[in-house]
Amino acid sequence: MGVMIDDQHHSSAPDRFPLTVIVGPSGVGKGTVLKRLVQLYPQIDLSVSATTRPPRDGEINGIHYHFLSREAFEEAIAAGDFLEWATVHGDHFYGTLRTTVENAQQKGRAPVLEIDLDGARQVRKAMPQALFIFIAPPSWEELEKRLRGRGSETDAQIERRLLTARTEMAAQDEFNHVIVNDEVDDTVSQLAHIMQLA
Ligand code: ADP
Ligand code: 5GP
């Protein structure tokens, strides 16, 4: 699959909605909260990332991710197509294509990235005016419970994610806002308020 990139224009157009970057440990509930936010606020454009990981059952290319081969991903890196990219959980490559954010902004929609800490740090360097939000669990025990309860990872993958979570939790101060995801509805309304959607 070719990655169609028009790299001739850069972001000189004024942002109608600032870019919002959401980070939080695996299992904290980012996917759950963002799904609800998108249902409530259709102006949100949840960024579709590129990844080298294989699709899970039911995942559709172009909807959940742009599934790329390692070669295609590396070509896109070399071409400067990514706003940010990182190796996540020591495994596969994940990245945000510049065009994804540019297209959302050109359509007057609110681009939202759900990415890892490395990626968020890269976005902050490139776009310090973006809004950086950290989603934290009510407790470490609750995070572990949610991660295990989801049942989508092996024990080894869960351990790896909990290890990554320690680094992520230690970086909360780098963010403009920290929201504790206790009740989904509360988290969604706090997000909507911070993003000035409501
Ligand atoms: P993430 O996208 O951050 O990895 P998910 O959205 O997949 O996390 O949520 C992980 C698990 O926790 C899911 O089983 C989800 O139903 C559950 N969950 C999410 N938010 C909450 C919450 N506020 N309270 C209790 N359980 C939650
Ligand atoms: P999953 O494989 O479970 O879909 O995603 C694992 C993690 O990869 C997500 O929780 C998210 O933090 C991270 N991720 C997804 N897309 C991107 C991306 O485009 N860039 C970066 N840096 N991380 C991403």
mmCIF file of C-alpha atoms and ligand atoms in Angstrom:
data_model
loop_
_atom_site.group_PDB
_atom_site.id
_atom_site.type_symbol
_atom_site.label_atom_id
_atom_site.label_comp_id
_atom_site.label_asym_id
_atom_site.label_seq_id
_atom_site.Cartn_x
_atom_site.Cartn_y
_atom_site.Cartn_z
ATOM 1 C CA MET A 1 0.000 0.000 0.000
ATOM 2 C CA GLY A 2 1.362 3.394 -0.928
ATOM 3 C CA VAL A 3 1.311 6.145 1.644
ATOM 4 C CA MET A 4 0.063 9.226 -0.163
ATOM 5 C CA ILE A 5 1.934 12.213 1.095
ATOM 6 C CA ASP A 6 1.862 15.819 -0.019
ATOM 7 C CA ASP A 7 4.806 17.223 1.856
ATOM 8 C CA GLN A 8 4.922 20.502 -0.093
ATOM 9 C CA HIS A 9 2.821 22.505 2.292
ATOM 10 C CA HIS A 10 3.481 22.796 5.977
ATOM 11 C CA SER A 11 1.159 23.896 8.725
ATOM 12 C CA SER A 12 0.950 27.618 7.966
ATOM 13 C CA ALA A 13 -2.858 27.512 8.084
ATOM 14 C CA PRO A 14 -4.259 28.696 11.424
ATOM 15 C CA ASP A 15 -5.521 25.888 13.653
ATOM 16 C CA ARG A 16 -9.229 26.134 14.260
ATOM 17 C CA PHE A 17 -8.984 23.399 16.846
ATOM 18 C CA PRO A 18 -5.595 22.830 18.460
ATOM 19 C CA LEU A 19 -4.146 19.374 18.166
ATOM 20 C CA THR A 20 -4.919 17.303 21.272
ATOM 21 C CA VAL A 21 -2.533 14.560 22.369
ATOM 22 C CA ILE A 22 -3.780 11.879 24.768
ATOM 23 C CA VAL A 23 -1.329 9.655 26.657
ATOM 24 C CA GLY A 24 -1.890 7.117 29.423
ATOM 25 C CA PRO A 25 -0.831 3.632 30.401
ATOM 26 C CA SER A 26 -2.213 0.655 28.526
ATOM 27 C CA GLY A 27 -5.491 -0.451 30.117
ATOM 28 C CA VAL A 28 -6.302 2.917 31.754
ATOM 29 C CA GLY A 29 -9.340 3.302 29.487
ATOM 30 C CA LYS A 30 -8.196 5.655 26.700
ATOM 31 C CA GLY A 31 -9.969 3.684 23.984
ATOM 32 C CA THR A 32 -13.189 3.474 25.990
ATOM 33 C CA VAL A 33 -13.201 7.188 26.810
ATOM 34 C CA LEU A 34 -12.305 8.335 23.285
ATOM 35 C CA LYS A 35 -14.966 6.146 21.707
ATOM 36 C CA ARG A 36 -17.566 7.860 23.892
ATOM 37 C CA LEU A 37 -16.121 11.322 23.229
ATOM 38 C CA VAL A 38 -16.316 10.785 19.460
ATOM 39 C CA GLN A 39 -19.942 9.642 19.759
ATOM 40 C CA LEU A 40 -20.825 12.804 21.661
ATOM 41 C CA TYR A 41 -18.714 15.254 19.639
ATOM 42 C CA PRO A 42 -18.625 14.425 15.924
ATOM 43 C CA GLN A 43 -16.236 17.338 15.262
ATOM 44 C CA ILE A 44 -13.463 15.161 16.699
ATOM 45 C CA ASP A 45 -11.154 13.539 14.175
ATOM 46 C CA LEU A 46 -9.470 10.630 15.930
ATOM 47 C CA SER A 47 -6.174 10.156 14.132
ATOM 48 C CA VAL A 48 -5.651 6.827 12.378
ATOM 49 C CA SER A 49 -2.034 5.838 13.046
ATOM 50 C CA ALA A 50 0.286 3.773 10.912
ATOM 51 C CA THR A 51 1.654 0.595 12.452
ATOM 52 C CA THR A 52 3.733 -2.445 11.570
ATOM 53 C CA ARG A 53 1.799 -4.689 13.948
ATOM 54 C CA PRO A 54 -0.572 -7.175 12.317
ATOM 55 C CA PRO A 55 -4.301 -6.428 12.427
ATOM 56 C CA ARG A 56 -6.281 -8.059 15.238
ATOM 57 C CA ASP A 57 -9.563 -9.806 14.478
ATOM 58 C CA GLY A 58 -12.066 -7.267 13.208
ATOM 59 C CA GLU A 59 -9.533 -4.469 12.638
ATOM 60 C CA ILE A 60 -9.856 -2.787 9.267
ATOM 61 C CA ASN A 61 -7.017 -1.170 7.333
ATOM 62 C CA GLY A 62 -7.548 2.589 7.129
ATOM 63 C CA ILE A 63 -10.136 2.588 9.933
ATOM 64 C CA HIS A 64 -8.308 1.281 12.997
ATOM 65 C CA TYR A 65 -4.787 1.700 11.661
ATOM 66 C CA HIS A 66 -2.928 2.016 8.396
ATOM 67 C CA PHE A 67 -1.256 -1.388 8.507
ATOM 68 C CA LEU A 68 2.144 -1.073 6.856
ATOM 69 C CA SER A 69 4.964 -3.497 6.215
ATOM 70 C CA ARG A 70 8.237 -2.754 7.991
ATOM 71 C CA GLU A 71 9.685 -1.664 4.616
ATOM 72 C CA ALA A 72 6.842 0.749 3.847
ATOM 73 C CA PHE A 73 7.068 2.200 7.362
ATOM 74 C CA GLU A 74 10.819 2.726 7.034
ATOM 75 C CA GLU A 75 10.341 4.400 3.650
ATOM 76 C CA ALA A 76 7.812 6.779 5.205
ATOM 77 C CA ILE A 77 10.279 7.582 8.019
ATOM 78 C CA ALA A 78 13.018 8.318 5.458
ATOM 79 C CA ALA A 79 10.647 10.542 3.471
ATOM 80 C CA GLY A 80 9.867 12.590 6.620
ATOM 81 C CA ASP A 81 6.193 11.654 6.426
ATOM 82 C CA PHE A 82 5.732 11.206 10.176
ATOM 83 C CA LEU A 83 4.904 13.944 12.669
ATOM 84 C CA GLU A 84 6.106 11.400 15.245
ATOM 85 C CA TRP A 85 6.825 7.697 15.398
ATOM 86 C CA ALA A 86 8.016 5.264 18.056
ATOM 87 C CA THR A 87 8.556 1.638 18.914
ATOM 88 C CA VAL A 88 5.811 0.826 21.404
ATOM 89 C CA HIS A 89 6.061 -1.873 24.089
ATOM 90 C CA GLY A 90 9.422 -2.856 22.605
ATOM 91 C CA ASP A 91 7.667 -4.371 19.651
ATOM 92 C CA HIS A 92 6.247 -2.735 16.571
ATOM 93 C CA PHE A 93 6.498 0.709 14.990
ATOM 94 C CA TYR A 94 3.615 3.135 15.390
ATOM 95 C CA GLY A 95 3.416 6.624 13.950
ATOM 96 C CA THR A 96 1.257 9.604 13.057
ATOM 97 C CA LEU A 97 1.411 10.741 9.455
ATOM 98 C CA ARG A 98 1.649 14.521 9.057
ATOM 99 C CA THR A 99 -1.108 14.408 6.450
ATOM 100 C CA THR A 100 -3.548 12.878 8.940
ATOM 101 C CA VAL A 101 -3.339 15.937 11.201
ATOM 102 C CA GLU A 102 -3.216 18.404 8.290
ATOM 103 C CA ASN A 103 -6.285 16.880 6.640
ATOM 104 C CA ALA A 104 -8.297 17.075 9.874
ATOM 105 C CA GLN A 105 -7.356 20.718 10.401
ATOM 106 C CA GLN A 106 -8.130 21.615 6.793
ATOM 107 C CA LYS A 107 -11.587 20.135 7.287
ATOM 108 C CA GLY A 108 -12.037 22.287 10.417
ATOM 109 C CA ARG A 109 -12.168 19.230 12.652
ATOM 110 C CA ALA A 110 -10.454 18.657 16.009
ATOM 111 C CA PRO A 111 -7.526 16.255 15.586
ATOM 112 C CA VAL A 112 -6.891 13.922 18.513
ATOM 113 C CA LEU A 113 -3.867 11.639 18.798
ATOM 114 C CA GLU A 114 -3.767 8.689 21.177
ATOM 115 C CA ILE A 115 -0.079 7.871 21.208
ATOM 116 C CA ASP A 116 2.706 6.744 23.519
ATOM 117 C CA LEU A 117 4.938 8.951 25.677
ATOM 118 C CA ASP A 118 7.852 8.977 23.218
ATOM 119 C CA GLY A 119 5.543 10.115 20.449
ATOM 120 C CA ALA A 120 3.978 12.822 22.626
ATOM 121 C CA ARG A 121 7.439 14.211 23.425
ATOM 122 C CA GLN A 122 8.198 14.418 19.699
ATOM 123 C CA VAL A 123 4.918 16.221 19.035
ATOM 124 C CA ARG A 124 5.713 18.691 21.822
ATOM 125 C CA LYS A 125 8.990 19.569 20.106
ATOM 126 C CA ALA A 126 7.273 20.048 16.737
ATOM 127 C CA MET A 127 4.029 21.636 17.997
ATOM 128 C CA PRO A 128 4.467 23.066 21.512
ATOM 129 C CA GLN A 129 1.092 24.806 21.216
ATOM 130 C CA ALA A 130 -0.756 21.475 21.156
ATOM 131 C CA LEU A 131 -2.819 20.350 24.156
ATOM 132 C CA PHE A 132 -1.238 17.469 26.078
ATOM 133 C CA ILE A 133 -3.508 15.407 28.347
ATOM 134 C CA PHE A 134 -2.521 12.469 30.537
ATOM 135 C CA ILE A 135 -5.124 9.880 31.548
ATOM 136 C CA ALA A 136 -4.202 8.284 34.888
ATOM 137 C CA PRO A 137 -5.774 5.304 36.692
ATOM 138 C CA PRO A 138 -7.397 5.740 40.140
ATOM 139 C CA SER A 139 -4.722 3.377 41.514
ATOM 140 C CA TRP A 140 -2.012 1.010 40.377
ATOM 141 C CA GLU A 141 -4.151 -1.969 41.464
ATOM 142 C CA GLU A 142 -7.081 -0.752 39.389
ATOM 143 C CA LEU A 143 -4.853 -0.331 36.317
ATOM 144 C CA GLU A 144 -3.624 -3.897 36.640
ATOM 145 C CA LYS A 145 -7.177 -5.135 37.139
ATOM 146 C CA ARG A 146 -8.425 -3.358 33.987
ATOM 147 C CA LEU A 147 -5.491 -4.565 31.920
ATOM 148 C CA ARG A 148 -5.951 -8.177 33.017
ATOM 149 C CA GLY A 149 -9.737 -7.923 32.814
ATOM 150 C CA ARG A 150 -9.613 -6.820 29.172
ATOM 151 C CA GLY A 151 -8.155 -10.220 28.348
ATOM 152 C CA SER A 152 -6.585 -9.159 25.051
ATOM 153 C CA GLU A 153 -2.913 -9.662 25.969
ATOM 154 C CA THR A 154 -0.805 -12.589 27.124
ATOM 155 C CA ASP A 155 0.706 -12.529 30.635
ATOM 156 C CA ALA A 156 4.084 -11.580 29.158
ATOM 157 C CA GLN A 157 2.525 -8.700 27.208
ATOM 158 C CA ILE A 158 0.721 -7.512 30.351
ATOM 159 C CA GLU A 159 3.988 -7.489 32.320
ATOM 160 C CA ARG A 160 5.636 -5.513 29.522
ATOM 161 C CA ARG A 161 2.792 -2.973 29.511
ATOM 162 C CA LEU A 162 2.937 -2.577 33.289
ATOM 163 C CA LEU A 163 6.655 -1.929 33.016
ATOM 164 C CA THR A 164 6.036 0.757 30.380
ATOM 165 C CA ALA A 165 3.252 2.138 32.598
ATOM 166 C CA ARG A 166 5.766 2.939 35.364
ATOM 167 C CA THR A 167 7.706 5.232 33.015
ATOM 168 C CA GLU A 168 4.502 6.804 31.738
ATOM 169 C CA MET A 169 3.120 7.433 35.239
ATOM 170 C CA ALA A 170 6.393 9.139 36.186
ATOM 171 C CA ALA A 171 6.003 11.609 33.289
ATOM 172 C CA GLN A 172 2.598 13.057 34.228
ATOM 173 C CA ASP A 173 4.111 16.445 35.101
ATOM 174 C CA GLU A 174 5.025 17.000 31.458
ATOM 175 C CA PHE A 175 1.337 17.316 30.570
ATOM 176 C CA ASN A 176 -0.983 20.327 30.557
ATOM 177 C CA HIS A 177 -3.701 18.303 32.301
ATOM 178 C CA VAL A 178 -3.984 15.013 34.173
ATOM 179 C CA ILE A 179 -7.404 13.341 34.333
ATOM 180 C CA VAL A 180 -7.980 10.388 36.651
ATOM 181 C CA ASN A 181 -10.238 7.936 34.793
ATOM 182 C CA ASP A 182 -12.453 6.874 37.654
ATOM 183 C CA GLU A 183 -15.898 6.979 36.006
ATOM 184 C CA VAL A 184 -15.980 7.025 32.205
ATOM 185 C CA ASP A 185 -18.702 9.698 32.031
ATOM 186 C CA ASP A 186 -16.771 12.038 34.360
ATOM 187 C CA THR A 187 -13.594 11.575 32.365
ATOM 188 C CA VAL A 188 -15.428 12.305 29.119
ATOM 189 C CA SER A 189 -16.929 15.524 30.487
ATOM 190 C CA GLN A 190 -13.592 16.682 31.863
ATOM 191 C CA LEU A 191 -11.994 16.045 28.478
ATOM 192 C CA ALA A 192 -14.776 17.894 26.668
ATOM 193 C CA HIS A 193 -14.352 20.845 29.026
ATOM 194 C CA ILE A 194 -10.555 21.003 28.608
ATOM 195 C CA MET A 195 -10.873 20.692 24.816
ATOM 196 C CA GLN A 196 -13.603 23.382 24.866
ATOM 197 C CA LEU A 197 -16.027 21.101 23.063
ATOM 198 C CA ALA A 198 -18.794 21.803 25.560
HETATM 199 P P1 ADP B 1 -6.644 1.601 26.848
HETATM 200 O O1 ADP B 1 -7.243 2.018 25.522
HETATM 201 O O2 ADP B 1 -6.162 2.760 27.659
HETATM 202 O O3 ADP B 1 -5.605 0.532 26.723
HETATM 203 P P2 ADP B 1 -9.280 0.366 27.295
HETATM 204 O O4 ADP B 1 -10.192 1.454 26.851
HETATM 205 O O5 ADP B 1 -9.102 -0.819 26.407
HETATM 206 O O6 ADP B 1 -7.843 0.963 27.723
HETATM 207 O O7 ADP B 1 -9.792 -0.123 28.728
HETATM 208 C C1 ADP B 1 -9.193 -1.211 29.420
HETATM 209 C C2 ADP B 1 -10.275 -1.962 30.192
HETATM 210 O O8 ADP B 1 -10.754 -1.146 31.262
HETATM 211 C C3 ADP B 1 -11.496 -2.314 29.344
HETATM 212 O O9 ADP B 1 -11.933 -3.608 29.703
HETATM 213 C C4 ADP B 1 -12.503 -1.230 29.711
HETATM 214 O O10 ADP B 1 -13.823 -1.701 29.591
HETATM 215 C C5 ADP B 1 -12.154 -0.937 31.167
HETATM 216 N N1 ADP B 1 -12.408 0.470 31.570
HETATM 217 C C6 ADP B 1 -12.168 1.587 30.873
HETATM 218 N N2 ADP B 1 -12.496 2.690 31.574
HETATM 219 C C7 ADP B 1 -12.955 2.258 32.776
HETATM 220 C C8 ADP B 1 -13.468 2.915 33.957
HETATM 221 N N3 ADP B 1 -13.543 4.251 34.044
HETATM 222 N N4 ADP B 1 -13.857 2.140 34.994
HETATM 223 C C9 ADP B 1 -13.756 0.784 34.922
HETATM 224 N N5 ADP B 1 -13.305 0.103 33.844
HETATM 225 C C10 ADP B 1 -12.904 0.826 32.770
HETATM 226 P P1 5GP B 2 -2.333 -1.240 20.206
HETATM 227 O O1 5GP B 2 -1.296 -2.109 19.587
HETATM 228 O O2 5GP B 2 -2.901 -1.815 21.473
HETATM 229 O O3 5GP B 2 -3.394 -0.813 19.218
HETATM 230 O O4 5GP B 2 -1.618 0.126 20.635
HETATM 231 C C1 5GP B 2 -0.636 0.119 21.595
HETATM 232 C C2 5GP B 2 -0.251 1.547 21.933
HETATM 233 O O5 5GP B 2 0.443 2.134 20.844
HETATM 234 C C3 5GP B 2 -1.386 2.544 22.181
HETATM 235 O O6 5GP B 2 -1.884 2.462 23.481
HETATM 236 C C4 5GP B 2 -0.730 3.880 21.934
HETATM 237 O O7 5GP B 2 -0.172 4.392 23.136
HETATM 238 C C5 5GP B 2 0.419 3.544 20.994
HETATM 239 N N1 5GP B 2 0.194 4.153 19.688
HETATM 240 C C6 5GP B 2 -0.851 3.958 18.839
HETATM 241 N N2 5GP B 2 -0.694 4.711 17.751
HETATM 242 C C7 5GP B 2 0.456 5.412 17.906
HETATM 243 C C8 5GP B 2 1.140 6.388 17.121
HETATM 244 O O8 5GP B 2 0.716 6.780 16.037
HETATM 245 N N3 5GP B 2 2.304 6.863 17.622
HETATM 246 C C9 5GP B 2 2.813 6.472 18.808
HETATM 247 N N4 5GP B 2 3.957 7.028 19.218
HETATM 248 N N5 5GP B 2 2.195 5.576 19.586
HETATM 249 C C10 5GP B 2 1.026 5.053 19.150
#
